[in-house]
mmCIF file of C-alpha atoms in Angstrom:
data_model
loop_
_atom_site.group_PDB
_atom_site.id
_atom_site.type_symbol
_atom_site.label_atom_id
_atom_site.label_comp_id
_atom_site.label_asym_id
_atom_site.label_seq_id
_atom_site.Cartn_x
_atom_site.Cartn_y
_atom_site.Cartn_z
ATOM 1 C CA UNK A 181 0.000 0.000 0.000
ATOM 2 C CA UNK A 182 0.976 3.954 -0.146
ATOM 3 C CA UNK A 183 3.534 4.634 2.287
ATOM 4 C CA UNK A 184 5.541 7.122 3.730
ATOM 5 C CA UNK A 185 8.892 7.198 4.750
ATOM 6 C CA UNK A 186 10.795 9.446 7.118
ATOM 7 C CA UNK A 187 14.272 9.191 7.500
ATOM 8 C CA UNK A 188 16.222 9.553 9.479
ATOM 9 C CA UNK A 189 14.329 8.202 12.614
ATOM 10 C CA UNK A 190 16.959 10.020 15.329
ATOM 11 C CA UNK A 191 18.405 13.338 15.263
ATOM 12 C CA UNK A 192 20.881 14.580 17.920
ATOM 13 C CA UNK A 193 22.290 17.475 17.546
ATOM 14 C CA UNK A 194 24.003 20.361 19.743
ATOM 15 C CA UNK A 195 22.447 23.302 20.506
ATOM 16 C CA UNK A 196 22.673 25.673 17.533
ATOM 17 C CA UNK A 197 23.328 23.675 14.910
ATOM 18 C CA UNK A 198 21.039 23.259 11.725
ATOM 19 C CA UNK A 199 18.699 20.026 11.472
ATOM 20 C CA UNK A 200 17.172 18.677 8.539
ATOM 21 C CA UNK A 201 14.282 15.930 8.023
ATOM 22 C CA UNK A 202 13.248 14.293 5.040
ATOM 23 C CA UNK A 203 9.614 12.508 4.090
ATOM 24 C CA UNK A 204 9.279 10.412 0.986
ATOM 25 C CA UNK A 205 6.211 8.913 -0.683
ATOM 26 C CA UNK A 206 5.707 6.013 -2.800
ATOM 27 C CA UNK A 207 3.091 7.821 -4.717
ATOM 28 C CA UNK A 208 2.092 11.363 -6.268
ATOM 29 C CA UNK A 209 0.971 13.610 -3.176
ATOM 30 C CA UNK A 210 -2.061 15.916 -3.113
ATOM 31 C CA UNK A 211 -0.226 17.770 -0.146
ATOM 32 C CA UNK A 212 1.523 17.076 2.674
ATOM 33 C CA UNK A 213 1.084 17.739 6.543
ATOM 34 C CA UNK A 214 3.951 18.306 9.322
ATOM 35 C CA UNK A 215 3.278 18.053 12.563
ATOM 36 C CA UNK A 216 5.320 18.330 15.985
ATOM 37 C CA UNK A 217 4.963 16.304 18.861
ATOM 38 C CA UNK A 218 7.126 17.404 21.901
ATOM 39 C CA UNK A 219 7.927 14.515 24.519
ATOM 40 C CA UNK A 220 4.696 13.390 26.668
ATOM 41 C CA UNK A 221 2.464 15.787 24.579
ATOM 42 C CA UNK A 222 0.408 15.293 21.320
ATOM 43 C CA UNK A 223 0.808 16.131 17.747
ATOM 44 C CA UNK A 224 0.198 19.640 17.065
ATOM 45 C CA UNK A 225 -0.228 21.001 13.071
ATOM 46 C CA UNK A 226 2.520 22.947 11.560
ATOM 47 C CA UNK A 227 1.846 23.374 8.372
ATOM 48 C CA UNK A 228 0.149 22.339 5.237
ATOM 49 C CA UNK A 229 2.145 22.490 1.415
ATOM 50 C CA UNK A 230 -0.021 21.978 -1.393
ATOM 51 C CA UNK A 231 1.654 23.411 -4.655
ATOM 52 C CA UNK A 232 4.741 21.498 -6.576
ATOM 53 C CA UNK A 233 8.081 22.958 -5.237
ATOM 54 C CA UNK A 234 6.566 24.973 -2.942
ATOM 55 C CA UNK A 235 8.832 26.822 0.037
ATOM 56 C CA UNK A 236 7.106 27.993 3.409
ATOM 57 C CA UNK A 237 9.077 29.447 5.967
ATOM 58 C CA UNK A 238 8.015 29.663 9.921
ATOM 59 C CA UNK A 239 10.430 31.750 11.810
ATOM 60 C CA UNK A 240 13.581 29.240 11.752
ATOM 61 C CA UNK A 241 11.685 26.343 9.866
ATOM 62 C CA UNK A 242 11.674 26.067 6.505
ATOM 63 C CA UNK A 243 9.216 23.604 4.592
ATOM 64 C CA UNK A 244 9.655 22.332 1.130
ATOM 65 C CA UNK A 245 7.433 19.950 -1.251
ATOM 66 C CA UNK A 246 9.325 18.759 -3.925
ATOM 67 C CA UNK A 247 8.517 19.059 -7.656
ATOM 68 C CA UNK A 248 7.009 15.903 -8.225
ATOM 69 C CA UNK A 249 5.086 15.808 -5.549
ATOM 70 C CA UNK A 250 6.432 12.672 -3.918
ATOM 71 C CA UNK A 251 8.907 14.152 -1.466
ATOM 72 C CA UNK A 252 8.992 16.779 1.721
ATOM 73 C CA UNK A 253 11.667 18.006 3.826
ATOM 74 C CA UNK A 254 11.554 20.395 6.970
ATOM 75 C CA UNK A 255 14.699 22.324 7.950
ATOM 76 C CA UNK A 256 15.182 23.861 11.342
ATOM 77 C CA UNK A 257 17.850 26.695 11.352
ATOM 78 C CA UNK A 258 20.202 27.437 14.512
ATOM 79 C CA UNK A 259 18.038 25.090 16.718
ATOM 80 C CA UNK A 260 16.937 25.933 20.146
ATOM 81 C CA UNK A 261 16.224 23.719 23.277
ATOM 82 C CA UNK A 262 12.468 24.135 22.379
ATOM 83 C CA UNK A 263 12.925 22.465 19.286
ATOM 84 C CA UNK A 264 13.103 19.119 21.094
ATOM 85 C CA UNK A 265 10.415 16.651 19.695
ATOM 86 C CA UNK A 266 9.488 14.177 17.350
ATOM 87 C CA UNK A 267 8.437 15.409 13.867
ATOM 88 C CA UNK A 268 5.985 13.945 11.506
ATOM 89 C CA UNK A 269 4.930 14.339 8.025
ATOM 90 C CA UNK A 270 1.400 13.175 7.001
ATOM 91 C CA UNK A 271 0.015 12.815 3.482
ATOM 92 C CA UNK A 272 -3.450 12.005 2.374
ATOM 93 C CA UNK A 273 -4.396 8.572 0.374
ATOM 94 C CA UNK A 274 -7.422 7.572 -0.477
ATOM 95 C CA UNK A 275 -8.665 11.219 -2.359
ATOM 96 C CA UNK A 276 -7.700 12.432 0.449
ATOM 97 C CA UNK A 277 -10.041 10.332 2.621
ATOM 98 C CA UNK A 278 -7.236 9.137 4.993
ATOM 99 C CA UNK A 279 -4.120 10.230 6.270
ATOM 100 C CA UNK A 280 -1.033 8.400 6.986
ATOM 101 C CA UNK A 281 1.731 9.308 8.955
ATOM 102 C CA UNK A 282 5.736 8.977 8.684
ATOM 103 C CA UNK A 283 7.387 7.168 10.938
ATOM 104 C CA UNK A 284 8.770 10.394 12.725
ATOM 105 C CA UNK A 285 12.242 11.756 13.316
ATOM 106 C CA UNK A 286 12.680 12.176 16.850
ATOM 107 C CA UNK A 287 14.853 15.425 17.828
ATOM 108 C CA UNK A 288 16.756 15.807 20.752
ATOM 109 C CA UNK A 289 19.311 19.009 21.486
ATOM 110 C CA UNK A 290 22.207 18.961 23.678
ATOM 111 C CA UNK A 291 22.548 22.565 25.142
ATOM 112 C CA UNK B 234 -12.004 27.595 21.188
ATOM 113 C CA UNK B 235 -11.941 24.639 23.408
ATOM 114 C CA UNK B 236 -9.720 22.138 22.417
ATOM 115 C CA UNK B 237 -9.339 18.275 21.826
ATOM 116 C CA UNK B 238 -10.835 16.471 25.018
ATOM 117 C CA UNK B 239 -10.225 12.832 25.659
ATOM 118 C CA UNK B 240 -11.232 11.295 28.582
ATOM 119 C CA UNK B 241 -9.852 9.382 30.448
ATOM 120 C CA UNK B 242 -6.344 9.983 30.103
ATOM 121 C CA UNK B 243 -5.125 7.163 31.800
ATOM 122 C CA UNK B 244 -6.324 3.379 31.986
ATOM 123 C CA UNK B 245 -4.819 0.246 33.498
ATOM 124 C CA UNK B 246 -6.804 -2.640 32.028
ATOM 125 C CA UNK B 247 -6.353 -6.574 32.514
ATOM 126 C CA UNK B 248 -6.058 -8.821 29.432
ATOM 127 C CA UNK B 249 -9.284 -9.951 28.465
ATOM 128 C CA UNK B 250 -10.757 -6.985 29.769
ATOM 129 C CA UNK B 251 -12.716 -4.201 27.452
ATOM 130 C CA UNK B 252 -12.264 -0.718 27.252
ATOM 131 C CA UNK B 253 -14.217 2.467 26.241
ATOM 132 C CA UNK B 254 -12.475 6.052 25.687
ATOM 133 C CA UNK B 255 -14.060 9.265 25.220
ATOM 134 C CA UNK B 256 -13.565 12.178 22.609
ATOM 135 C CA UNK B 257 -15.095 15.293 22.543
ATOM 136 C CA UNK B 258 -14.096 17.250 19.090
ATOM 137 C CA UNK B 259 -13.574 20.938 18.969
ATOM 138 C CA UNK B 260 -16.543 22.573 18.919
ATOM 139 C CA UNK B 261 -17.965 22.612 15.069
ATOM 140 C CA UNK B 262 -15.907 19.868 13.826
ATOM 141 C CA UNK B 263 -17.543 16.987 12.310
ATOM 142 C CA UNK B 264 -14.893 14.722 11.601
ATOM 143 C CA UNK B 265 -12.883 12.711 14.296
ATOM 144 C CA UNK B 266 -10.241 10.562 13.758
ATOM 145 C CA UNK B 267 -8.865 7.997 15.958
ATOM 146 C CA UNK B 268 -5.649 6.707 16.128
ATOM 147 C CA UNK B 269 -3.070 4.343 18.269
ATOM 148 C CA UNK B 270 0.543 5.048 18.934
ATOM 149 C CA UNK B 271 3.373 2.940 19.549
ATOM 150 C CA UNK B 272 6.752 3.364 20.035
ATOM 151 C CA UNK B 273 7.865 0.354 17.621
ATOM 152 C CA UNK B 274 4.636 1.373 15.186
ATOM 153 C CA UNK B 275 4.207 5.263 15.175
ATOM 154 C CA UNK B 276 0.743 6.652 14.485
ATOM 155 C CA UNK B 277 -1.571 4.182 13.131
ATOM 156 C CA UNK B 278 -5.097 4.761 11.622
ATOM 157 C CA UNK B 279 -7.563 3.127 13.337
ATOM 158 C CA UNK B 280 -11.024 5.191 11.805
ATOM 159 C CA UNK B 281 -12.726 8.377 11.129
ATOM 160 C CA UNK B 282 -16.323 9.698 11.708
ATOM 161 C CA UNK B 283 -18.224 12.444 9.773
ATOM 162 C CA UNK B 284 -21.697 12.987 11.102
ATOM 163 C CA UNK B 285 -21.843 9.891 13.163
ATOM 164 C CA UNK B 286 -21.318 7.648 10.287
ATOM 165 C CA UNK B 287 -17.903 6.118 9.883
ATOM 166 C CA UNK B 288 -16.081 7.433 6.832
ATOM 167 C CA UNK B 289 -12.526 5.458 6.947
ATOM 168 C CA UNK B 290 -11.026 2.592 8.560
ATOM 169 C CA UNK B 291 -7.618 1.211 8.879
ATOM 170 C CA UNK B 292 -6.305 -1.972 9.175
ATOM 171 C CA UNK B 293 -7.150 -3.177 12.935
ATOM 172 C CA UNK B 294 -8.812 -6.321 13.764
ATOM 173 C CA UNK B 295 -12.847 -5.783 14.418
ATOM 174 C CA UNK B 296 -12.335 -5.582 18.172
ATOM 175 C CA UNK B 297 -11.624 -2.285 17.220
ATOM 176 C CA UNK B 298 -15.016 -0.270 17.275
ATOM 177 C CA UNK B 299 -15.969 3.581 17.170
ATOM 178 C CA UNK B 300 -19.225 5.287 17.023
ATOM 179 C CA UNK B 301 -20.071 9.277 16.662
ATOM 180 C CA UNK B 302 -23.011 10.589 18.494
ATOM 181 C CA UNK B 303 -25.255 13.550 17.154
ATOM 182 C CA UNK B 304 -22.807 15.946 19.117
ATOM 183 C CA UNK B 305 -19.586 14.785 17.194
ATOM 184 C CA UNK B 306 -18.422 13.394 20.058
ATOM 185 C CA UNK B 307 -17.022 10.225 19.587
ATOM 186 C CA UNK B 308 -15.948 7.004 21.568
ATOM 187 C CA UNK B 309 -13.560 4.187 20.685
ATOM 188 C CA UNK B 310 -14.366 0.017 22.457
ATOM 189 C CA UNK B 311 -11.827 -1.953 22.257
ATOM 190 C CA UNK B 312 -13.050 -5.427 22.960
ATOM 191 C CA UNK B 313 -11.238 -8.296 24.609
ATOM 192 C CA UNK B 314 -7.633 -6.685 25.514
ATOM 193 C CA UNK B 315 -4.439 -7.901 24.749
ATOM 194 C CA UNK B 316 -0.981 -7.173 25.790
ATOM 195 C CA UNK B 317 -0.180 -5.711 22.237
ATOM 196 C CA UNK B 318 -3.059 -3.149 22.761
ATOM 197 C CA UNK B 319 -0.879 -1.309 25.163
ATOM 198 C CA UNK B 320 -0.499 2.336 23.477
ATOM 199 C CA UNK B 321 -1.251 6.150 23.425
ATOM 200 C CA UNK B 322 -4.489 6.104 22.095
ATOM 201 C CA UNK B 323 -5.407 9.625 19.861
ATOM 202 C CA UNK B 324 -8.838 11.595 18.737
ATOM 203 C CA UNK B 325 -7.899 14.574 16.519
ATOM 204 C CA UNK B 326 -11.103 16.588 14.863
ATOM 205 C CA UNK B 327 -11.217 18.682 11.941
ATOM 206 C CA UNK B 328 -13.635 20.458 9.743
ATOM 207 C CA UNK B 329 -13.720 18.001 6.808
ATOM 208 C CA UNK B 330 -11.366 15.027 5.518
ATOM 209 C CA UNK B 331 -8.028 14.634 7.542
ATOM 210 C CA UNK B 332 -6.175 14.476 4.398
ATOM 211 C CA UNK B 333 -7.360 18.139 3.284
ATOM 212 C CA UNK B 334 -7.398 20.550 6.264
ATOM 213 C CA UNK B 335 -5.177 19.932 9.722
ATOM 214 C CA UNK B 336 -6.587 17.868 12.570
ATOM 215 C CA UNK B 337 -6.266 19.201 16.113
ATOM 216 C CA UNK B 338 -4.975 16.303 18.140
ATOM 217 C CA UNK B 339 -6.322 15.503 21.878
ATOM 218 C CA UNK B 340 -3.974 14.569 24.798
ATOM 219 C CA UNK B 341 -4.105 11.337 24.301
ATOM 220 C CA UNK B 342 -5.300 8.024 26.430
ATOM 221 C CA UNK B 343 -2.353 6.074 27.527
ATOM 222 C CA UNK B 344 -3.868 2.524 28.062
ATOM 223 C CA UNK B 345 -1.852 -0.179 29.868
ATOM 224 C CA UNK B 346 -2.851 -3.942 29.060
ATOM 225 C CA UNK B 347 -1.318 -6.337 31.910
#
């Protein structure tokens, strides 16, 4: 079945330092979801791409959808202590019916 | 806005056993998903509900059940517990299809199987 993969699955890195995850699909993408899930809490929405190629940039994250559609990465800039978490991408099968989740890359930062 | 309620957020149930958690959506959401989280398995699909009628489900045995009342609040039964049940169990709500706008996730029910 559609899958996606997230890779890697752990991320340490030290305080300041850039970190980079990467979400690959087995099939064509409508969009794709990113969500953040810091240790003991729940998954909370980051952002949504939708157009091929498309950039979005939150403060020191930086979201991109590649051109075919198949592929996401997020990029965190100079990370900070509260950047600790686990990070998923989500895309859609089914028209969009269902959503299915990454594996997650889990961050941790030593400070 | 209210968020994501699940209730209860803990549970420490005997094998066997069966099990009933509670999700109340944010308020004028519609849909509610439901799914289980493992370390070893990540987030896993288990359904969704759309105006109490189930929309979606994933790939869990039928001792997995959900229903949606007229509220949108929603409760998941998992019948006859086993060890491998053991998880974070999640409700998230949105406005239409979980694979078009974001969900809003709850806290979570941690559920222990011993």
């Amino acid at each position: 079945g559609q899958q996606v993969m997230q890779i890697p699955q752990y991320q340490h890195v030290q305080e300041g330092e850039d970190f980079t995850t990467y979400c690959n699909s087995s099939t064509t993408l409508s969009n794709i979801q990113w969500y953040k899930q810091r240790p003991g809490g729940h998954p909370v929405f980051l952002i949504q791409l939708v157009k091929s190629g498309e950039v979005k940039k939150q403060k020191r994250l930086t979201f991109q959808f590649g051109e075919a559609k198949k592929n996401s990465s997020l990029h965190i800039t100079a990370t900070q202590t509260t950047d600790v978490g686990t990070y998923f991408c989500a895309g859609p099968i089914q028209g969009a019916q269902k959503l299915v989740f990454g594996q997650g890359t889990r961050l941790t930062i030593n400070p | 806005k209210a968020g994501v309620t699940q209730t209860p957020r803990y549970l420490i149930k005997t094998r066997g056993q069966q099990v009933t958690l509670s999700c109340s959506p944010i308020s004028g959401h519609r849909s509610v998903s439901w799914y289980q989280q493992t370390p070893g398995q990540g987030l896993q699909f288990l359904f969704e509900y759309f105006s109490e009628t189930q929309r979606n489900k994933g790939n869990f045995p039928g001792r997995f059940s959900g229903r949606q009342f007229s509220n949108s609040r929603s409760e998941m039964n998992v019948s006859t517990l086993e060890l491998g049940d053991s998880a974070l169990y999640l409700c998230a709500s949105s406005l239409d299809f979980p694979g078009i706008v974001e969900q809003y996730f709850g806290p979570g029910t941690r559920l222990t199987v011993t």
